Coordinates of C-alpha atoms in Angstrom, one line a residue:
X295 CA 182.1 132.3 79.8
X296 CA 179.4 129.7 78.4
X297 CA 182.1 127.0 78.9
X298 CA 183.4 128.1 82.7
X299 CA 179.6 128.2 83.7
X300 CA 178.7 124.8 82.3
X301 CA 181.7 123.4 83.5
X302 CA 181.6 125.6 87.2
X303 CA 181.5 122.8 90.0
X304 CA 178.8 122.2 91.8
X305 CA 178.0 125.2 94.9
X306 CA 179.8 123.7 98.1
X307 CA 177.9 124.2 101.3
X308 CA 178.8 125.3 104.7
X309 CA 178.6 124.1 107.7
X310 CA 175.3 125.1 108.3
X311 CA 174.1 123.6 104.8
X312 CA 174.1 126.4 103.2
X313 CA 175.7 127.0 99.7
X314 CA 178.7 129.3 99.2
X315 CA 177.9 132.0 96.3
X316 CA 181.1 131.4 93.5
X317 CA 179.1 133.7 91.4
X318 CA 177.2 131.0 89.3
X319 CA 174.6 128.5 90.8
X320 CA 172.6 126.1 90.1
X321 CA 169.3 125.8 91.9
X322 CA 167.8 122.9 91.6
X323 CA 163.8 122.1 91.2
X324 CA 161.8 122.2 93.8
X325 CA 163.9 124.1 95.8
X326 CA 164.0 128.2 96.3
X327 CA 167.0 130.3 97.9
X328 CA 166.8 133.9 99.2
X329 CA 169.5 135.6 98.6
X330 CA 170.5 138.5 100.8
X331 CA 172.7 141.6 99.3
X332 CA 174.6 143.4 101.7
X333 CA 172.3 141.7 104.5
X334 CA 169.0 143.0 102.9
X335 CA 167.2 140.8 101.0
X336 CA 168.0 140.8 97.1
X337 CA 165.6 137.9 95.5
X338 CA 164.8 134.4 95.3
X339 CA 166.6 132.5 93.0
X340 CA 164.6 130.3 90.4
X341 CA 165.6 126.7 89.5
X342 CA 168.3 126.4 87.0
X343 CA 171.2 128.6 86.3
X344 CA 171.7 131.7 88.0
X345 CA 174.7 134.6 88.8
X346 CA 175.5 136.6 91.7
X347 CA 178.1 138.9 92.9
X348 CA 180.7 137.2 95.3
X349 CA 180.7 139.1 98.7
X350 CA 178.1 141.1 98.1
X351 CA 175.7 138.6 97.8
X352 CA 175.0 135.4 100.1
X353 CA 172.3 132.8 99.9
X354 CA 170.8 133.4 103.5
X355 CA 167.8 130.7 103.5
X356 CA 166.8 127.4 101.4
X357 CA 163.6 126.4 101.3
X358 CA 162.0 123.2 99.7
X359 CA 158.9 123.6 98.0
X360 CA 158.0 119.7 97.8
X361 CA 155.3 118.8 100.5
X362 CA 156.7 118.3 104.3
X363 CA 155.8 115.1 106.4
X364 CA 156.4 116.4 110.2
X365 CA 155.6 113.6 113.0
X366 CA 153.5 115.5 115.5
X367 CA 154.7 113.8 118.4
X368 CA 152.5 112.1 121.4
X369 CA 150.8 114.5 123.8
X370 CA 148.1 114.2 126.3
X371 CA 144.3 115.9 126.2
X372 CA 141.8 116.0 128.5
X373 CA 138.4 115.2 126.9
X374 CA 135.0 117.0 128.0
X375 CA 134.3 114.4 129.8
X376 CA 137.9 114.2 132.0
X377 CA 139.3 111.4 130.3
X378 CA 143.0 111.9 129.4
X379 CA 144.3 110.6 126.7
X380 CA 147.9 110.1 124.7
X381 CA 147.2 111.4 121.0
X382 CA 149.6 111.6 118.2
X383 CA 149.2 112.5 114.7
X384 CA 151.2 113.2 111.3
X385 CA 151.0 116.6 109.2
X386 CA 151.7 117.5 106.0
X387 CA 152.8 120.8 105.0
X388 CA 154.3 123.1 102.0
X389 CA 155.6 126.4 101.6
X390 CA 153.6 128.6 99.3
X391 CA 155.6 131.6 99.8
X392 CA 159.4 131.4 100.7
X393 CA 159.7 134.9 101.4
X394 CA 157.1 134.4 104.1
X395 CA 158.6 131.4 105.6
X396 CA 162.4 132.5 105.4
X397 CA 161.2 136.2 107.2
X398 CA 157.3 135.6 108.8
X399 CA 159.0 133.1 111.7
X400 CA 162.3 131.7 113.1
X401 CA 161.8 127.9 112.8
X402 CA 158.5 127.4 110.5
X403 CA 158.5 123.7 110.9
X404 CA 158.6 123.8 114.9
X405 CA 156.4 126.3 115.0
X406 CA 153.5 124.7 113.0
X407 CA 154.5 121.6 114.9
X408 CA 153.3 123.7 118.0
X409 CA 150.2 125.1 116.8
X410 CA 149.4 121.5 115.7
X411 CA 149.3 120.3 119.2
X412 CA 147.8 123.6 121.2
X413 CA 145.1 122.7 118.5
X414 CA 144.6 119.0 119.1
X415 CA 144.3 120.0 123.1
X416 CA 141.8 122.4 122.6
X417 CA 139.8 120.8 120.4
X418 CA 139.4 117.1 122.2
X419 CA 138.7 119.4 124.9
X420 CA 135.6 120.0 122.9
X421 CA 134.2 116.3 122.5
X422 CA 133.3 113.5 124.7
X423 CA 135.7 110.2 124.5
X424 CA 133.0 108.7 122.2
X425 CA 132.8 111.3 119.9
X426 CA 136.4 110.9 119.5
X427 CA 136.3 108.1 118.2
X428 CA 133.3 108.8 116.0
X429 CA 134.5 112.0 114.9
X430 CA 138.2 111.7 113.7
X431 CA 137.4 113.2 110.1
X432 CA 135.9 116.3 111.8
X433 CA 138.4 116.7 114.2
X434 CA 141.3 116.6 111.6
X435 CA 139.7 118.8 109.4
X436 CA 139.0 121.4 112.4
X437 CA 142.8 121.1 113.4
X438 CA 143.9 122.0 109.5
X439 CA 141.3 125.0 109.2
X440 CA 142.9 126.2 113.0
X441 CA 146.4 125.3 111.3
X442 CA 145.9 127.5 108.4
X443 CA 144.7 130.8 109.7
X444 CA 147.2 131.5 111.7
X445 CA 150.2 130.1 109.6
X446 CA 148.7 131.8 106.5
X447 CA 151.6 134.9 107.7
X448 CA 154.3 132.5 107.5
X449 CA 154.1 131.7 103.9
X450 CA 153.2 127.9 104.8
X451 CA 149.8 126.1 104.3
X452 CA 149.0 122.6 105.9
X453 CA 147.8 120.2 103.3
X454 CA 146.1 117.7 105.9
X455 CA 146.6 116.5 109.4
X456 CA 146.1 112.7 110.4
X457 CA 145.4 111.3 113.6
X458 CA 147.5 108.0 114.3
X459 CA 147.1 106.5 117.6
X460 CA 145.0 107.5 120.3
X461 CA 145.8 106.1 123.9
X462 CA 143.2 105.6 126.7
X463 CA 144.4 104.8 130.3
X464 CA 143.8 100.6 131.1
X465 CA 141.0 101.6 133.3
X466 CA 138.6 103.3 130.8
X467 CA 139.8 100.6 128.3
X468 CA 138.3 97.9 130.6
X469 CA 135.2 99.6 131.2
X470 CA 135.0 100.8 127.6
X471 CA 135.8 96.6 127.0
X472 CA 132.7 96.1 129.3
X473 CA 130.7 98.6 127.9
X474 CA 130.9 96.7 124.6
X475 CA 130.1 93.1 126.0
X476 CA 127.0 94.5 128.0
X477 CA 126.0 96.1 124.8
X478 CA 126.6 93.0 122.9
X479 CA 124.7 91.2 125.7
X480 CA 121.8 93.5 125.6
X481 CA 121.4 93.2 121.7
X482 CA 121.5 89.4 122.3
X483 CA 118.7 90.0 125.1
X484 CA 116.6 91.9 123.0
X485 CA 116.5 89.6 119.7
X486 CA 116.3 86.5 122.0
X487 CA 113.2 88.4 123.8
X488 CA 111.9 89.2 120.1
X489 CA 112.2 86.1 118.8
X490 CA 110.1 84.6 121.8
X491 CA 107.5 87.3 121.6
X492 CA 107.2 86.8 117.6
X493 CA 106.5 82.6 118.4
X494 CA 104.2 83.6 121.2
X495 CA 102.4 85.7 118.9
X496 CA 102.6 83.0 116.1
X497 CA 100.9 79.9 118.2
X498 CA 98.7 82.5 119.7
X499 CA 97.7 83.4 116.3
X500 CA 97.3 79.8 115.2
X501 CA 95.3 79.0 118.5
X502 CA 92.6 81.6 117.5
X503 CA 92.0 80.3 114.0
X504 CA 92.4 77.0 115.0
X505 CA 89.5 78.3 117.7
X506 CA 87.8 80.4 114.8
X507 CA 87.8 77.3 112.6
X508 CA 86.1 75.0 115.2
X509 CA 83.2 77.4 116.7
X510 CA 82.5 78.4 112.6
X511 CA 82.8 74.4 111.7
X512 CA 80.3 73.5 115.3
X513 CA 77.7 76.7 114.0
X514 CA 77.4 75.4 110.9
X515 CA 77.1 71.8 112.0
X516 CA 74.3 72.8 114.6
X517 CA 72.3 75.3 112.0
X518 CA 72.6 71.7 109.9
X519 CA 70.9 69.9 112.5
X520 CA 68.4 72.3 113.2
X521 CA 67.5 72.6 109.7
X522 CA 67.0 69.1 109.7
X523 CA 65.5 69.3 112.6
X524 CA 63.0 71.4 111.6
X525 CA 62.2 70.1 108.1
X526 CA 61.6 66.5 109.9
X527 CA 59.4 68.1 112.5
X528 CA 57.6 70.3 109.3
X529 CA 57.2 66.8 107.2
X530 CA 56.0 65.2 110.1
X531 CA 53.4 67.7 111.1
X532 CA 51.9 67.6 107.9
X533 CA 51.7 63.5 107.7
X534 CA 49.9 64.2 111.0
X535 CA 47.5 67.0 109.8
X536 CA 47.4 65.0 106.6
X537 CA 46.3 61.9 108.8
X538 CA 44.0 63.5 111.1
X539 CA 42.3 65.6 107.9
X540 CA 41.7 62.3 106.6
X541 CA 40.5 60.4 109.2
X542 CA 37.8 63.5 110.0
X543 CA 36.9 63.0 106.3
X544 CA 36.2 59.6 106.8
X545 CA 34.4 59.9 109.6
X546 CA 32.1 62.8 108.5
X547 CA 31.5 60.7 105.7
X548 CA 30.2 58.0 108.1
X549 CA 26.5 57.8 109.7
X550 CA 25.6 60.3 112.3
X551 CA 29.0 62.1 111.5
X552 CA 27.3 65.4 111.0
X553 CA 25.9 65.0 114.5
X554 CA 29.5 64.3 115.7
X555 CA 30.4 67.6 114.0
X556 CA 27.7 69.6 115.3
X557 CA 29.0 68.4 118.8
X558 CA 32.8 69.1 118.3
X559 CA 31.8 72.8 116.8
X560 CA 29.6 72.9 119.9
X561 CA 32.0 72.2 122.6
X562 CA 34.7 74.6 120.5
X563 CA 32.5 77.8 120.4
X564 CA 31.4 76.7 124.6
X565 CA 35.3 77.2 125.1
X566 CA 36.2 79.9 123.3
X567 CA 33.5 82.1 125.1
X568 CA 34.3 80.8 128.4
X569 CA 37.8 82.3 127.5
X570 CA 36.4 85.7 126.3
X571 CA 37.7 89.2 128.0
X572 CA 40.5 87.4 129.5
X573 CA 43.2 88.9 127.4
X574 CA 41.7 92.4 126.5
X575 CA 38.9 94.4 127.8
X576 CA 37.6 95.6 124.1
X577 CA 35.1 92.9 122.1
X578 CA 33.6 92.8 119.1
X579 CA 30.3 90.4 119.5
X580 CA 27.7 89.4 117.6
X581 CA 24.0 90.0 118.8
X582 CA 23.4 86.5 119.2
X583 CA 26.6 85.4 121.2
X584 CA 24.6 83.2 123.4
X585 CA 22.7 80.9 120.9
X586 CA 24.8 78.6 120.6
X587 CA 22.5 76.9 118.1
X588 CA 22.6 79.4 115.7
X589 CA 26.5 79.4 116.0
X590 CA 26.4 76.0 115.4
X591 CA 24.3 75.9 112.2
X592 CA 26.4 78.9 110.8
X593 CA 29.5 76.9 110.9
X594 CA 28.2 74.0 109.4
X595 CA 26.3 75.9 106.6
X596 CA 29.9 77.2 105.9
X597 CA 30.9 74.1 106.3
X598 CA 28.2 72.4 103.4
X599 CA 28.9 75.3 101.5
X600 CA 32.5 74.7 101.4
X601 CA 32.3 70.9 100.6
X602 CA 28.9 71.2 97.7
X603 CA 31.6 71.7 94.7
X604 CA 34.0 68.6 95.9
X605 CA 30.8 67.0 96.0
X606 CA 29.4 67.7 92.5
X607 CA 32.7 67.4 91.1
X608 CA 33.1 63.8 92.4
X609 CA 29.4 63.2 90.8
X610 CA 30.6 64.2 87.7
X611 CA 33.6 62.5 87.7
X612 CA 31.5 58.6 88.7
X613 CA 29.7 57.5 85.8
X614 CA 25.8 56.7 86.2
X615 CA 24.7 53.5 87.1
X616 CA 22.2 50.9 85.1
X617 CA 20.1 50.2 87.7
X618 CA 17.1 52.9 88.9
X619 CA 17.8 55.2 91.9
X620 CA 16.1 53.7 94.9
X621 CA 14.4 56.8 97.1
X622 CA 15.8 57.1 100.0
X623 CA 15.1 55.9 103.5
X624 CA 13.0 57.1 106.1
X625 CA 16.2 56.8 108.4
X626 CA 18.1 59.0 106.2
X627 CA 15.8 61.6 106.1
X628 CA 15.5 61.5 110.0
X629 CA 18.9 62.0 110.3
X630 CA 19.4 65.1 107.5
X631 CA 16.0 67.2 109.8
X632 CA 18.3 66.7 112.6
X633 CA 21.4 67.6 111.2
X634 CA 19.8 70.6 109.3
X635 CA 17.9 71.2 112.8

């Protein structure tokens, strides 16, 4: 028996590509036949060697269990937004459960073929044309999931499903073409725009400092002037008061100078009271305002009191003379009752 099994031919099939039971059969791998006894299903035969009963029992389906490439052929869709389009795709499929497949449907692969493109229709009826194109990978994964729940009865499950050309009539090409090139053109537009607004802002930028830096460097050279300005007009005013305190030095120290004192004190204090009340309403005076005498001899006891310690400082400071001090004039003492007058 071992030796008529291993040597048994190989399982001829019929017409319709079915094998022919001999009573010992070979299945090979990848492969599983359901064998039907008396027309009621028996079992599946497993890869390798196996034995049935001739007549009674006949192999009524084989199914492959390697993974199934089915061209989906080209269809058309509408799209949400009324575009129609010519769509074709590939799918790839196994059977999980040959029970299922042989006894859930007549033609499993036609079938699935269908309810690939019923699927495909409905859902680009779902998207926009640009969202097709956007969206493939979300579209063939919503056709599988669609795919699968309804062929999970026929023992069959779809492995993936792959878009491969999608067809748009020439008119929406051409205005999709133009949609592109004014897009392009815009982009080109807006950077060209950019660039000239980012130069604009550059030399406006350099105009202000430039602007900044002049006023700051014309400030600085004006307070410079002005400070020279001012100390020349400051040194200057002192030579002057420097000058003119010297010159009324030398001429008090002259003869009759106290007299021309007395007369410039005078004609000062004669001013000042002409100019009294003029700027507000409220004095303070002293009871003898209008001895102008007594004014006079007030200031220039101030004035003798002020200048005594210059004076005995200078005397200190001359060494005596030899000769005898001569008394002095009659002139001189004339002159000192008026002054002191």
């Amino acid at each position: 028996l071992k030796r008529s099994a291993w040597l048994a031919p190989a399982p001829c099939r019929l017409s319709s590509g079915l094998p022919v039971n001999i009573g010992v059969l070979f299945v090979p791998q990848q492969e599983a036949w359901v064998v039907e006894r008396m027309g009621k299903f028996h079992r599946i035969l497993e890869p390798g060697l196996n034995f049935l009963i001739p007549l009674l029992d006949r192999i009524r389906y084989v199914q492959s269990l390697k993974e199934i490439v089915i061209n989906v052929p080209e269809q058309s869709a509408v799209t949400l937004d009324n575009v129609t389009l010519q769509i074709d795709g590939v799918l790839y499929l196994r059977v999980m459960d040959p029970y299922k497949a042989s006894y859930g449907v007549e033609d499993p692969e036609y079938a699935v073929t269908q309810l690939a493109q019923t699927t495909m229709r409905s859902e680009l009826g779902k998207l926009s044309l640009d969202r097709v194109f956007r969206e493939r990978e979300s579209l063939n994964a919503n056709i599988v999931d669609a795919i699968n729940q309804a062929s999970d009865y026929w023992g069959i499950r779809c492995l993936r499903y792959e878009i491969k050309d999608i067809h748009v009539p020439p008119r929406v090409k051409e205005s999709m073409q133009m949609q592109v090139e004014a897009e392009r053109r815009k982009r080109a537009m807006v950077l060209e725009s950019e660039g000239t607004r980012e130069s604009a802002i550059n030399v406006a930028e350099g105009q202000k400092q430039a602007q900044i830096l002049a006023s700051e460097a014309e400030k600085a050279e004006q307070i410079n002037k002005a400070a020279g300005r001012e100390a020349n007009a400051v040194l200057v005013k002192a030579r002057a008061k420097a000058e003119a305190i010297q010159l009324l030095a030398a001429a008090l120290a002259q003869q009759h100078g106290s007299a021309a004192a007395s007369l410039s004190v005078a004609e000062q204090y004669v001013s000042a009271f002409s100019k009294l009340a003029k700027d507000s309403n409220t004095l303070l005076l002293p009871a003898n305002a209008g001895d102008v005498t007594s004014m006079v001899a007030q200031a220039l006891g101030i004035y003798s009191t002020l200048t005594k310690p210059q004076a005995v400082k200078t005397q200190e400071e001359v060494p005596p003379a030899c000769e005898d001090p001569q008394p002095p004039s009659v002139e001189m003492l004339k002159a000192e009752e008026t002054s002191s007058s």
